[in-house]
mmCIF file of C-alpha atoms and ligand atoms in Angstrom:
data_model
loop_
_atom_site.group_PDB
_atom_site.id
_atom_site.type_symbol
_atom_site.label_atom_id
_atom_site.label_comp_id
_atom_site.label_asym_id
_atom_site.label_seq_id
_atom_site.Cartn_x
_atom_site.Cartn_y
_atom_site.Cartn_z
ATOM 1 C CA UNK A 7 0.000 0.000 0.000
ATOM 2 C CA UNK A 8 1.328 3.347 -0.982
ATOM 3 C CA UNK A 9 0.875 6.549 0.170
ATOM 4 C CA UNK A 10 -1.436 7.422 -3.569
ATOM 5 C CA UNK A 11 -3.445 4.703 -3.165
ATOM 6 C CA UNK A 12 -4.268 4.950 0.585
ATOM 7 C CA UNK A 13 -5.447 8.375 -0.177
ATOM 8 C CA UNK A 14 -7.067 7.267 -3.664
ATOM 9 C CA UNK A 15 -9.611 5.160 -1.073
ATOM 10 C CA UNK A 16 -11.051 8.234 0.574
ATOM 11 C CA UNK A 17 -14.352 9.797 -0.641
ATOM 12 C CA UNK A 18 -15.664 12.955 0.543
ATOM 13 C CA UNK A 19 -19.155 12.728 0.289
ATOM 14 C CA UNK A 20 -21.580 15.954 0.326
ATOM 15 C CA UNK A 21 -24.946 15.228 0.946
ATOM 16 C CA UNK A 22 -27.595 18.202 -0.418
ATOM 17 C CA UNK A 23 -25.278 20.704 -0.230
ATOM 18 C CA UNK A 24 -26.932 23.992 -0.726
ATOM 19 C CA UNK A 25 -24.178 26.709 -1.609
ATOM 20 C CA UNK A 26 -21.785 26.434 -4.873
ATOM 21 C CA UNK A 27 -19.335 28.566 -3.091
ATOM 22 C CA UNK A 28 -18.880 25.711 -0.588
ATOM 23 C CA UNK A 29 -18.872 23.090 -2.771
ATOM 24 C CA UNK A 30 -16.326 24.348 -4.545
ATOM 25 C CA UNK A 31 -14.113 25.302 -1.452
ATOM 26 C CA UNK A 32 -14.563 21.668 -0.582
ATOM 27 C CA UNK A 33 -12.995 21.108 -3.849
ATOM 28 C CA UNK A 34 -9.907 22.775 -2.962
ATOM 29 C CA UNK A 35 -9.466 22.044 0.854
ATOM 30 C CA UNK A 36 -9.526 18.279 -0.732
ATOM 31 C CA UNK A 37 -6.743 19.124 -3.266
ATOM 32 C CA UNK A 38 -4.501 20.629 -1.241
ATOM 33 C CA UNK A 39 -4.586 17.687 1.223
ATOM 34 C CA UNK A 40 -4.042 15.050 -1.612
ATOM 35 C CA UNK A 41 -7.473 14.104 -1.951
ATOM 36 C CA UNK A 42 -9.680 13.456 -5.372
ATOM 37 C CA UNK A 43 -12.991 11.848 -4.901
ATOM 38 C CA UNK A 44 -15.523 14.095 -4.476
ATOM 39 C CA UNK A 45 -19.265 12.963 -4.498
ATOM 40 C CA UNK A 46 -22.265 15.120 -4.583
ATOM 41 C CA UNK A 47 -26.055 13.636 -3.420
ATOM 42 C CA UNK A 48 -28.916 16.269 -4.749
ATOM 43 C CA UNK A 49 -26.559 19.356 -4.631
ATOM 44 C CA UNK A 50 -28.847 22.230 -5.203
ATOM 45 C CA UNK A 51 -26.548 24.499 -7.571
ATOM 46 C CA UNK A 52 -24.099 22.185 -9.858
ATOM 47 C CA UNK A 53 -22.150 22.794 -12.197
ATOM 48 C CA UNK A 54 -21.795 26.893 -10.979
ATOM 49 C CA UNK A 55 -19.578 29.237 -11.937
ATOM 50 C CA UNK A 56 -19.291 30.365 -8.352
ATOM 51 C CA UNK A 57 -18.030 26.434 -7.496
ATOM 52 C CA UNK A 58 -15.198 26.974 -10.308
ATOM 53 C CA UNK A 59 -13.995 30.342 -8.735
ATOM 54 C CA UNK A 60 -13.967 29.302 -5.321
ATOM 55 C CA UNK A 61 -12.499 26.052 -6.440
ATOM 56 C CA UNK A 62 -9.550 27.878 -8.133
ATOM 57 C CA UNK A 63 -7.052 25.772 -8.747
ATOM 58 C CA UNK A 64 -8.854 22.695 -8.205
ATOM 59 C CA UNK A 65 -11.376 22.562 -10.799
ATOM 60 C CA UNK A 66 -10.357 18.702 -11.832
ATOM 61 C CA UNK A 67 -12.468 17.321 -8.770
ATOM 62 C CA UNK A 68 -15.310 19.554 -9.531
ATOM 63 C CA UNK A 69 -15.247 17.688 -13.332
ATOM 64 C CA UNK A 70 -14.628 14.619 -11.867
ATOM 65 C CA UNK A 71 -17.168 14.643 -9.142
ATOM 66 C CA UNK A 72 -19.598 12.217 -8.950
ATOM 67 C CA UNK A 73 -23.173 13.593 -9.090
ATOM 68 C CA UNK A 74 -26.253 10.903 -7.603
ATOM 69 C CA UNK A 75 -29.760 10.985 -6.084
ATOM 70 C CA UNK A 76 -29.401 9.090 -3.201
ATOM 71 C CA UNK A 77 -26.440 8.213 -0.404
ATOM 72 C CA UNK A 78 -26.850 4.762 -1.467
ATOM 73 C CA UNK A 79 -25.764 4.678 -4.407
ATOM 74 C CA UNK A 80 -22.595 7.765 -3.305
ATOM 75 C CA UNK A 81 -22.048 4.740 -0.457
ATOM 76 C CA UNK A 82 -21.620 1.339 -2.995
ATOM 77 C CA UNK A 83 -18.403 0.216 -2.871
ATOM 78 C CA UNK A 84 -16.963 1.392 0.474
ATOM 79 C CA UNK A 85 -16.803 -0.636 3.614
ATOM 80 C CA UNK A 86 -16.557 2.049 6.138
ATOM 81 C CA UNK A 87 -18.489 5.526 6.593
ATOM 82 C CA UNK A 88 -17.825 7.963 8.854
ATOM 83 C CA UNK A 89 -20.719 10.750 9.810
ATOM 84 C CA UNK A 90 -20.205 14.223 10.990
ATOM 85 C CA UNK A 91 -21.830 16.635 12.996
ATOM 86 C CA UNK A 92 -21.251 19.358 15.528
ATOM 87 C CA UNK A 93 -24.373 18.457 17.540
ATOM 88 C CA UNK A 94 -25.292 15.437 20.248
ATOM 89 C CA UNK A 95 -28.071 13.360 18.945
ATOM 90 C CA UNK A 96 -29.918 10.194 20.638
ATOM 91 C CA UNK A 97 -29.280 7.268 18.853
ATOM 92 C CA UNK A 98 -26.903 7.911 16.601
ATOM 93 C CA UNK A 99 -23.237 5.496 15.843
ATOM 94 C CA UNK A 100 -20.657 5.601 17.849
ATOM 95 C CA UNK A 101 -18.952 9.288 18.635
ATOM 96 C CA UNK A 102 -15.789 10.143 18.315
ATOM 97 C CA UNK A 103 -13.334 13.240 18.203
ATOM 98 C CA UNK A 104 -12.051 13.958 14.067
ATOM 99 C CA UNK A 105 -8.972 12.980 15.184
ATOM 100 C CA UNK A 106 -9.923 9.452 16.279
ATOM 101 C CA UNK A 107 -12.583 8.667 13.521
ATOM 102 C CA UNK A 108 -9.353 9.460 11.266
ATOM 103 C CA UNK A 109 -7.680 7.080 13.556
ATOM 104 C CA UNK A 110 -10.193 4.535 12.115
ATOM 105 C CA UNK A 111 -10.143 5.232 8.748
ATOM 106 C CA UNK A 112 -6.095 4.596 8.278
ATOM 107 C CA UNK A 113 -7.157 1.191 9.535
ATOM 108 C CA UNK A 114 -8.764 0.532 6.111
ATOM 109 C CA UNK A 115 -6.656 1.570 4.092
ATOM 110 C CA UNK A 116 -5.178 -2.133 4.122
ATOM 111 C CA UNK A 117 -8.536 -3.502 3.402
ATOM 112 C CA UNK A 118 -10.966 -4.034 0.312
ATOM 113 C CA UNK A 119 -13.125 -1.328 -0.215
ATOM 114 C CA UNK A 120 -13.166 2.450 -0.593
ATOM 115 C CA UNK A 121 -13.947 4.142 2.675
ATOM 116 C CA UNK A 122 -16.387 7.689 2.896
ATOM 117 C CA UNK A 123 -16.248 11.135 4.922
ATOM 118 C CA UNK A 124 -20.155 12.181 5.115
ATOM 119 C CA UNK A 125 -20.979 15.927 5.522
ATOM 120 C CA UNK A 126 -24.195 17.507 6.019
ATOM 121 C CA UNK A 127 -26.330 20.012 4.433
ATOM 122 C CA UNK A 128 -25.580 24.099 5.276
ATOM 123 C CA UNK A 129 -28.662 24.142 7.553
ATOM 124 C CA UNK A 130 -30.318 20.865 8.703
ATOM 125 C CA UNK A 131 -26.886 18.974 8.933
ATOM 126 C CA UNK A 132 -27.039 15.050 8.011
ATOM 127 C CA UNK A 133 -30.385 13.622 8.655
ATOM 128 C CA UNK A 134 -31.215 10.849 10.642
ATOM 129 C CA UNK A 135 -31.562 8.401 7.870
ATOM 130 C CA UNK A 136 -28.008 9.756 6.295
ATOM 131 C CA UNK A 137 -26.303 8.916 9.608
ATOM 132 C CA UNK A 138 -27.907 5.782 10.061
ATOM 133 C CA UNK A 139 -26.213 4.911 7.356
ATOM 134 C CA UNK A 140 -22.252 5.608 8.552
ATOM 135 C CA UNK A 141 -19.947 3.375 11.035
ATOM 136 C CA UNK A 142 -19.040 6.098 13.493
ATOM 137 C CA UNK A 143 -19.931 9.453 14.455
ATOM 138 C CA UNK A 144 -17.319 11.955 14.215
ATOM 139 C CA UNK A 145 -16.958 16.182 15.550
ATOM 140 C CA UNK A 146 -14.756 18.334 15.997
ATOM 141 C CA UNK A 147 -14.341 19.701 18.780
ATOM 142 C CA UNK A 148 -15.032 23.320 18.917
ATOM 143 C CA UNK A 149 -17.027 26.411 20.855
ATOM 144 C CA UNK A 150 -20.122 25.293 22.844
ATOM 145 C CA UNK A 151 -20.799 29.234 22.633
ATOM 146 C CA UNK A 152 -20.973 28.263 18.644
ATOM 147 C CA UNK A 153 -19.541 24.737 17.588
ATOM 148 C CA UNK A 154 -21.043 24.732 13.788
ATOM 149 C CA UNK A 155 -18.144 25.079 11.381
ATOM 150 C CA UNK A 156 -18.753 26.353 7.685
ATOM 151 C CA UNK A 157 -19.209 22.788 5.390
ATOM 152 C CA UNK A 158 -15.348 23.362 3.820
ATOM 153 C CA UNK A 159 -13.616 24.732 6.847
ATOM 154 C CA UNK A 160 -15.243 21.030 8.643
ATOM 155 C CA UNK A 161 -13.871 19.500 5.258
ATOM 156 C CA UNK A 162 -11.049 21.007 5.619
ATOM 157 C CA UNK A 163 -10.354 19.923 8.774
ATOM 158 C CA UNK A 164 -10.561 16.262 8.195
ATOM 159 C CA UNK A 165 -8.665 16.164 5.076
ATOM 160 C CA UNK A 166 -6.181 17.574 7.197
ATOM 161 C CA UNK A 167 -6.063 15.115 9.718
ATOM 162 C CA UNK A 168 -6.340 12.391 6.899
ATOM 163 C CA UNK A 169 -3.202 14.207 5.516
ATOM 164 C CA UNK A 170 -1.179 13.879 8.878
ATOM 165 C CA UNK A 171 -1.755 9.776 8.213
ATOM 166 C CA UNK A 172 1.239 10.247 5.811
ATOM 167 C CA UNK A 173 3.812 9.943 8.410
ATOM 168 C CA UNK A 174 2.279 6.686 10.127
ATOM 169 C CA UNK A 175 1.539 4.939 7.094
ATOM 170 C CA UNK A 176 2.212 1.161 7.315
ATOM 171 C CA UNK A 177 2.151 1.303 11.107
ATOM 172 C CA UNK A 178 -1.526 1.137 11.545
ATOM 173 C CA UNK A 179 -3.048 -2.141 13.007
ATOM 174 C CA UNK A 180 -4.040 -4.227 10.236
ATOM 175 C CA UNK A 181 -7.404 -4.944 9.609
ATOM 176 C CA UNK A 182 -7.458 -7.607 7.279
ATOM 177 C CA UNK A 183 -11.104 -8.684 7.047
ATOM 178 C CA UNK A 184 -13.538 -8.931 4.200
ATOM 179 C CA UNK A 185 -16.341 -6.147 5.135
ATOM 180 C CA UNK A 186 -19.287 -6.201 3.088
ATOM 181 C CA UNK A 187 -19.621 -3.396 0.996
ATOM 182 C CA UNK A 188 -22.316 -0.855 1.653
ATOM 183 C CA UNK A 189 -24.804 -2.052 -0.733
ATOM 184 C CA UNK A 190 -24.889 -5.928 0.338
ATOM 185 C CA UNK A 191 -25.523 -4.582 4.348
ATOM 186 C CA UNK A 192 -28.183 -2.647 3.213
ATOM 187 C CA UNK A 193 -29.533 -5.574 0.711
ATOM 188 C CA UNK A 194 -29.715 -7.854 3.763
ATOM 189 C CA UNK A 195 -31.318 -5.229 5.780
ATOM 190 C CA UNK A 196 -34.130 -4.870 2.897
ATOM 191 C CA UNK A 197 -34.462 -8.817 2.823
ATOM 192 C CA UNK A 198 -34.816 -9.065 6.863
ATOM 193 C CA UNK A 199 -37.066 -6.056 6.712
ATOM 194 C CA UNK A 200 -39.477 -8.302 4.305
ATOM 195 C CA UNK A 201 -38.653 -11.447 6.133
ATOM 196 C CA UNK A 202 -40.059 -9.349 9.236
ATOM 197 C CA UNK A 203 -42.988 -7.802 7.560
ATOM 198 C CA UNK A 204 -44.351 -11.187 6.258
ATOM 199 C CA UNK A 205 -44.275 -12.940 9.563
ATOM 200 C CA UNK A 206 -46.323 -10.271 11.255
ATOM 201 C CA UNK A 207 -43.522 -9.969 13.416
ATOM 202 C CA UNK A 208 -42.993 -5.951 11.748
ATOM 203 C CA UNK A 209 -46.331 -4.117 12.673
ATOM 204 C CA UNK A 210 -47.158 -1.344 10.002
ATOM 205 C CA UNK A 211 -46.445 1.781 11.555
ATOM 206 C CA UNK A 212 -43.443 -0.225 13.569
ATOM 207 C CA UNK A 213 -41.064 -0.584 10.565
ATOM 208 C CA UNK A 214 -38.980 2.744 11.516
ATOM 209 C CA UNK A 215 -37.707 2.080 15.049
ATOM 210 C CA UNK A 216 -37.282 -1.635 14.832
ATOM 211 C CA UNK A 217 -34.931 -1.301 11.242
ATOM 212 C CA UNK A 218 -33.290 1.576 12.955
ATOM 213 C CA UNK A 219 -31.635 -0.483 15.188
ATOM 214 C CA UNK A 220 -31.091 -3.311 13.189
ATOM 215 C CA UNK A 221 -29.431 -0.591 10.682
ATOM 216 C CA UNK A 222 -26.954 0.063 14.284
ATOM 217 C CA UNK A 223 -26.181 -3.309 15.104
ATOM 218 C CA UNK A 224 -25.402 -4.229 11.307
ATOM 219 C CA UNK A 225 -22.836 -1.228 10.894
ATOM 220 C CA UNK A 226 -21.370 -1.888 14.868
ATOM 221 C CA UNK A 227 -20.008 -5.064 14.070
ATOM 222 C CA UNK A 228 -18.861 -4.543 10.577
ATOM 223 C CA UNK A 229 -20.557 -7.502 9.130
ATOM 224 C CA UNK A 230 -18.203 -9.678 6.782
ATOM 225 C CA UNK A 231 -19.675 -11.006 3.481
ATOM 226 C CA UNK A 232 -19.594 -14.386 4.656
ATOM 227 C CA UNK A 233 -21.891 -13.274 7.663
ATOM 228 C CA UNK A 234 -24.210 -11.282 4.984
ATOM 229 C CA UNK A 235 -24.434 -14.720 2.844
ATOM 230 C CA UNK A 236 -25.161 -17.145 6.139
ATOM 231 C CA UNK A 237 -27.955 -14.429 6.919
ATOM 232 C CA UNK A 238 -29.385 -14.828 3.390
ATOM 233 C CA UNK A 239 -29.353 -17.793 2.472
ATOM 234 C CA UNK A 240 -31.178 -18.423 5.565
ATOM 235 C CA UNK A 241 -33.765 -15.521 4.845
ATOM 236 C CA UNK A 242 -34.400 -17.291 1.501
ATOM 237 C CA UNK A 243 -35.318 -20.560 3.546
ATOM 238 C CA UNK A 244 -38.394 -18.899 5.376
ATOM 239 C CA UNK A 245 -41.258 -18.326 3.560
HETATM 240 N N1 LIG B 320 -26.788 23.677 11.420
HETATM 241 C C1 LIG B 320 -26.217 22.439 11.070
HETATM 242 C C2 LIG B 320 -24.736 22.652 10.784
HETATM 243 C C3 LIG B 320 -24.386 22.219 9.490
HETATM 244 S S1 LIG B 320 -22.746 22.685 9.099
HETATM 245 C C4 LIG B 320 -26.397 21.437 12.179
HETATM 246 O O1 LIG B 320 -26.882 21.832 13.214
HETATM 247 O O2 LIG B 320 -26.076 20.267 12.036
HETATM 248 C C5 LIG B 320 -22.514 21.662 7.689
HETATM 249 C C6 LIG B 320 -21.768 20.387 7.931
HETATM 250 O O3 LIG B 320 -20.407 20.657 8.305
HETATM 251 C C7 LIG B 320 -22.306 19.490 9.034
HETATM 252 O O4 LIG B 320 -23.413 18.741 8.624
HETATM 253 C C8 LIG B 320 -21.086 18.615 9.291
HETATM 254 O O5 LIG B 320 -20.989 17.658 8.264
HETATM 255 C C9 LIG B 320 -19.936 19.622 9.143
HETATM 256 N N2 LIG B 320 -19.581 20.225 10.451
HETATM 257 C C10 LIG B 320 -19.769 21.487 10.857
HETATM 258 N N3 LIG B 320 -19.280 21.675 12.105
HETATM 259 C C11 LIG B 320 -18.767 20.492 12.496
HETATM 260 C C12 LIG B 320 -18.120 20.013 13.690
HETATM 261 N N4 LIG B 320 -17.899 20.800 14.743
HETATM 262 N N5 LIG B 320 -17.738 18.732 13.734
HETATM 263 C C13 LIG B 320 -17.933 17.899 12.679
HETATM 264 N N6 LIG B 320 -18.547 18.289 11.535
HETATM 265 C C14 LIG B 320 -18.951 19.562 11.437
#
Protein backbone atom coordinates (compact mmCIF):
# COMPACT_ATOMS: atom_id res chain seq x y z
CA UNK A 1 0.00 0.00 0.00
CA UNK A 2 1.33 3.35 -0.98
CA UNK A 3 0.87 6.55 0.17
CA UNK A 4 -1.44 7.42 -3.57
CA UNK A 5 -3.44 4.70 -3.16
CA UNK A 6 -4.27 4.95 0.59
CA UNK A 7 -5.45 8.37 -0.18
CA UNK A 8 -7.07 7.27 -3.66
CA UNK A 9 -9.61 5.16 -1.07
CA UNK A 10 -11.05 8.23 0.57
CA UNK A 11 -14.35 9.80 -0.64
CA UNK A 12 -15.66 12.96 0.54
CA UNK A 13 -19.16 12.73 0.29
CA UNK A 14 -21.58 15.95 0.33
CA UNK A 15 -24.95 15.23 0.95
CA UNK A 16 -27.59 18.20 -0.42
CA UNK A 17 -25.28 20.70 -0.23
CA UNK A 18 -26.93 23.99 -0.73
CA UNK A 19 -24.18 26.71 -1.61
CA UNK A 20 -21.79 26.43 -4.87
CA UNK A 21 -19.34 28.57 -3.09
CA UNK A 22 -18.88 25.71 -0.59
CA UNK A 23 -18.87 23.09 -2.77
CA UNK A 24 -16.33 24.35 -4.55
CA UNK A 25 -14.11 25.30 -1.45
CA UNK A 26 -14.56 21.67 -0.58
CA UNK A 27 -12.99 21.11 -3.85
CA UNK A 28 -9.91 22.78 -2.96
CA UNK A 29 -9.47 22.04 0.85
CA UNK A 30 -9.53 18.28 -0.73
CA UNK A 31 -6.74 19.12 -3.27
CA UNK A 32 -4.50 20.63 -1.24
CA UNK A 33 -4.59 17.69 1.22
CA UNK A 34 -4.04 15.05 -1.61
CA UNK A 35 -7.47 14.10 -1.95
CA UNK A 36 -9.68 13.46 -5.37
CA UNK A 37 -12.99 11.85 -4.90
CA UNK A 38 -15.52 14.09 -4.48
CA UNK A 39 -19.27 12.96 -4.50
CA UNK A 40 -22.26 15.12 -4.58
CA UNK A 41 -26.06 13.64 -3.42
CA UNK A 42 -28.92 16.27 -4.75
CA UNK A 43 -26.56 19.36 -4.63
CA UNK A 44 -28.85 22.23 -5.20
CA UNK A 45 -26.55 24.50 -7.57
CA UNK A 46 -24.10 22.18 -9.86
CA UNK A 47 -22.15 22.79 -12.20
CA UNK A 48 -21.80 26.89 -10.98
CA UNK A 49 -19.58 29.24 -11.94
CA UNK A 50 -19.29 30.36 -8.35
CA UNK A 51 -18.03 26.43 -7.50
CA UNK A 52 -15.20 26.97 -10.31
CA UNK A 53 -13.99 30.34 -8.74
CA UNK A 54 -13.97 29.30 -5.32
CA UNK A 55 -12.50 26.05 -6.44
CA UNK A 56 -9.55 27.88 -8.13
CA UNK A 57 -7.05 25.77 -8.75
CA UNK A 58 -8.85 22.70 -8.21
CA UNK A 59 -11.38 22.56 -10.80
CA UNK A 60 -10.36 18.70 -11.83
CA UNK A 61 -12.47 17.32 -8.77
CA UNK A 62 -15.31 19.55 -9.53
CA UNK A 63 -15.25 17.69 -13.33
CA UNK A 64 -14.63 14.62 -11.87
CA UNK A 65 -17.17 14.64 -9.14
CA UNK A 66 -19.60 12.22 -8.95
CA UNK A 67 -23.17 13.59 -9.09
CA UNK A 68 -26.25 10.90 -7.60
CA UNK A 69 -29.76 10.98 -6.08
CA UNK A 70 -29.40 9.09 -3.20
CA UNK A 71 -26.44 8.21 -0.40
CA UNK A 72 -26.85 4.76 -1.47
CA UNK A 73 -25.76 4.68 -4.41
CA UNK A 74 -22.59 7.76 -3.30
CA UNK A 75 -22.05 4.74 -0.46
CA UNK A 76 -21.62 1.34 -2.99
CA UNK A 77 -18.40 0.22 -2.87
CA UNK A 78 -16.96 1.39 0.47
CA UNK A 79 -16.80 -0.64 3.61
CA UNK A 80 -16.56 2.05 6.14
CA UNK A 81 -18.49 5.53 6.59
CA UNK A 82 -17.83 7.96 8.85
CA UNK A 83 -20.72 10.75 9.81
CA UNK A 84 -20.21 14.22 10.99
CA UNK A 85 -21.83 16.63 13.00
CA UNK A 86 -21.25 19.36 15.53
CA UNK A 87 -24.37 18.46 17.54
CA UNK A 88 -25.29 15.44 20.25
CA UNK A 89 -28.07 13.36 18.94
CA UNK A 90 -29.92 10.19 20.64
CA UNK A 91 -29.28 7.27 18.85
CA UNK A 92 -26.90 7.91 16.60
CA UNK A 93 -23.24 5.50 15.84
CA UNK A 94 -20.66 5.60 17.85
CA UNK A 95 -18.95 9.29 18.63
CA UNK A 96 -15.79 10.14 18.32
CA UNK A 97 -13.33 13.24 18.20
CA UNK A 98 -12.05 13.96 14.07
CA UNK A 99 -8.97 12.98 15.18
CA UNK A 100 -9.92 9.45 16.28
CA UNK A 101 -12.58 8.67 13.52
CA UNK A 102 -9.35 9.46 11.27
CA UNK A 103 -7.68 7.08 13.56
CA UNK A 104 -10.19 4.54 12.12
CA UNK A 105 -10.14 5.23 8.75
CA UNK A 106 -6.10 4.60 8.28
CA UNK A 107 -7.16 1.19 9.53
CA UNK A 108 -8.76 0.53 6.11
CA UNK A 109 -6.66 1.57 4.09
CA UNK A 110 -5.18 -2.13 4.12
CA UNK A 111 -8.54 -3.50 3.40
CA UNK A 112 -10.97 -4.03 0.31
CA UNK A 113 -13.12 -1.33 -0.22
CA UNK A 114 -13.17 2.45 -0.59
CA UNK A 115 -13.95 4.14 2.68
CA UNK A 116 -16.39 7.69 2.90
CA UNK A 117 -16.25 11.13 4.92
CA UNK A 118 -20.15 12.18 5.11
CA UNK A 119 -20.98 15.93 5.52
CA UNK A 120 -24.19 17.51 6.02
CA UNK A 121 -26.33 20.01 4.43
CA UNK A 122 -25.58 24.10 5.28
CA UNK A 123 -28.66 24.14 7.55
CA UNK A 124 -30.32 20.86 8.70
CA UNK A 125 -26.89 18.97 8.93
CA UNK A 126 -27.04 15.05 8.01
CA UNK A 127 -30.39 13.62 8.65
CA UNK A 128 -31.21 10.85 10.64
CA UNK A 129 -31.56 8.40 7.87
CA UNK A 130 -28.01 9.76 6.30
CA UNK A 131 -26.30 8.92 9.61
CA UNK A 132 -27.91 5.78 10.06
CA UNK A 133 -26.21 4.91 7.36
CA UNK A 134 -22.25 5.61 8.55
CA UNK A 135 -19.95 3.38 11.04
CA UNK A 136 -19.04 6.10 13.49
CA UNK A 137 -19.93 9.45 14.45
CA UNK A 138 -17.32 11.96 14.21
CA UNK A 139 -16.96 16.18 15.55
CA UNK A 140 -14.76 18.33 16.00
CA UNK A 141 -14.34 19.70 18.78
CA UNK A 142 -15.03 23.32 18.92
CA UNK A 143 -17.03 26.41 20.85
CA UNK A 144 -20.12 25.29 22.84
CA UNK A 145 -20.80 29.23 22.63
CA UNK A 146 -20.97 28.26 18.64
CA UNK A 147 -19.54 24.74 17.59
CA UNK A 148 -21.04 24.73 13.79
CA UNK A 149 -18.14 25.08 11.38
CA UNK A 150 -18.75 26.35 7.68
CA UNK A 151 -19.21 22.79 5.39
CA UNK A 152 -15.35 23.36 3.82
CA UNK A 153 -13.62 24.73 6.85
CA UNK A 154 -15.24 21.03 8.64
CA UNK A 155 -13.87 19.50 5.26
CA UNK A 156 -11.05 21.01 5.62
CA UNK A 157 -10.35 19.92 8.77
CA UNK A 158 -10.56 16.26 8.20
CA UNK A 159 -8.66 16.16 5.08
CA UNK A 160 -6.18 17.57 7.20
CA UNK A 161 -6.06 15.12 9.72
CA UNK A 162 -6.34 12.39 6.90
CA UNK A 163 -3.20 14.21 5.52
CA UNK A 164 -1.18 13.88 8.88
CA UNK A 165 -1.75 9.78 8.21
CA UNK A 166 1.24 10.25 5.81
CA UNK A 167 3.81 9.94 8.41
CA UNK A 168 2.28 6.69 10.13
CA UNK A 169 1.54 4.94 7.09
CA UNK A 170 2.21 1.16 7.32
CA UNK A 171 2.15 1.30 11.11
CA UNK A 172 -1.53 1.14 11.54
CA UNK A 173 -3.05 -2.14 13.01
CA UNK A 174 -4.04 -4.23 10.24
CA UNK A 175 -7.40 -4.94 9.61
CA UNK A 176 -7.46 -7.61 7.28
CA UNK A 177 -11.10 -8.68 7.05
CA UNK A 178 -13.54 -8.93 4.20
CA UNK A 179 -16.34 -6.15 5.14
CA UNK A 180 -19.29 -6.20 3.09
CA UNK A 181 -19.62 -3.40 1.00
CA UNK A 182 -22.32 -0.85 1.65
CA UNK A 183 -24.80 -2.05 -0.73
CA UNK A 184 -24.89 -5.93 0.34
CA UNK A 185 -25.52 -4.58 4.35
CA UNK A 186 -28.18 -2.65 3.21
CA UNK A 187 -29.53 -5.57 0.71
CA UNK A 188 -29.71 -7.85 3.76
CA UNK A 189 -31.32 -5.23 5.78
CA UNK A 190 -34.13 -4.87 2.90
CA UNK A 191 -34.46 -8.82 2.82
CA UNK A 192 -34.82 -9.07 6.86
CA UNK A 193 -37.07 -6.06 6.71
CA UNK A 194 -39.48 -8.30 4.31
CA UNK A 195 -38.65 -11.45 6.13
CA UNK A 196 -40.06 -9.35 9.24
CA UNK A 197 -42.99 -7.80 7.56
CA UNK A 198 -44.35 -11.19 6.26
CA UNK A 199 -44.27 -12.94 9.56
CA UNK A 200 -46.32 -10.27 11.25
CA UNK A 201 -43.52 -9.97 13.42
CA UNK A 202 -42.99 -5.95 11.75
CA UNK A 203 -46.33 -4.12 12.67
CA UNK A 204 -47.16 -1.34 10.00
CA UNK A 205 -46.44 1.78 11.55
CA UNK A 206 -43.44 -0.23 13.57
CA UNK A 207 -41.06 -0.58 10.57
CA UNK A 208 -38.98 2.74 11.52
CA UNK A 209 -37.71 2.08 15.05
CA UNK A 210 -37.28 -1.63 14.83
CA UNK A 211 -34.93 -1.30 11.24
CA UNK A 212 -33.29 1.58 12.95
CA UNK A 213 -31.63 -0.48 15.19
CA UNK A 214 -31.09 -3.31 13.19
CA UNK A 215 -29.43 -0.59 10.68
CA UNK A 216 -26.95 0.06 14.28
CA UNK A 217 -26.18 -3.31 15.10
CA UNK A 218 -25.40 -4.23 11.31
CA UNK A 219 -22.84 -1.23 10.89
CA UNK A 220 -21.37 -1.89 14.87
CA UNK A 221 -20.01 -5.06 14.07
CA UNK A 222 -18.86 -4.54 10.58
CA UNK A 223 -20.56 -7.50 9.13
CA UNK A 224 -18.20 -9.68 6.78
CA UNK A 225 -19.68 -11.01 3.48
CA UNK A 226 -19.59 -14.39 4.66
CA UNK A 227 -21.89 -13.27 7.66
CA UNK A 228 -24.21 -11.28 4.98
CA UNK A 229 -24.43 -14.72 2.84
CA UNK A 230 -25.16 -17.14 6.14
CA UNK A 231 -27.95 -14.43 6.92
CA UNK A 232 -29.39 -14.83 3.39
CA UNK A 233 -29.35 -17.79 2.47
CA UNK A 234 -31.18 -18.42 5.56
CA UNK A 235 -33.76 -15.52 4.85
CA UNK A 236 -34.40 -17.29 1.50
CA UNK A 237 -35.32 -20.56 3.55
CA UNK A 238 -38.39 -18.90 5.38
CA UNK A 239 -41.26 -18.33 3.56
N1 LIG B 1 -26.79 23.68 11.42
C1 LIG B 1 -26.22 22.44 11.07
C2 LIG B 1 -24.74 22.65 10.78
C3 LIG B 1 -24.39 22.22 9.49
S1 LIG B 1 -22.75 22.68 9.10
C4 LIG B 1 -26.40 21.44 12.18
O1 LIG B 1 -26.88 21.83 13.21
O2 LIG B 1 -26.08 20.27 12.04
C5 LIG B 1 -22.51 21.66 7.69
C6 LIG B 1 -21.77 20.39 7.93
O3 LIG B 1 -20.41 20.66 8.30
C7 LIG B 1 -22.31 19.49 9.03
O4 LIG B 1 -23.41 18.74 8.62
C8 LIG B 1 -21.09 18.61 9.29
O5 LIG B 1 -20.99 17.66 8.26
C9 LIG B 1 -19.94 19.62 9.14
N2 LIG B 1 -19.58 20.22 10.45
C10 LIG B 1 -19.77 21.49 10.86
N3 LIG B 1 -19.28 21.67 12.11
C11 LIG B 1 -18.77 20.49 12.50
C12 LIG B 1 -18.12 20.01 13.69
N4 LIG B 1 -17.90 20.80 14.74
N5 LIG B 1 -17.74 18.73 13.73
C13 LIG B 1 -17.93 17.90 12.68
N6 LIG B 1 -18.55 18.29 11.53
C14 LIG B 1 -18.95 19.56 11.44
Amino acid sequence: MNWFDALNKVRIILCRPSHPGNVGSVARAMKNMGLKKLYLIQPKDFPSHISDANAAGALDILQNAVVTDSLDLGLEGTVFAVGTSCRRRSLTPEKLTCRDAIGRVAREFYGEGDVALVFGNERNGLSIEELGKCHVLATIPSSDAYSSLNLSHAVQIFCYEIFQLKNTLGRQPFLEKNFGHHEDVELCLRKFENVMKGSGFLKPGAEGKVMERLQRLFRRTRIEKEEIDILLGFLKTIR
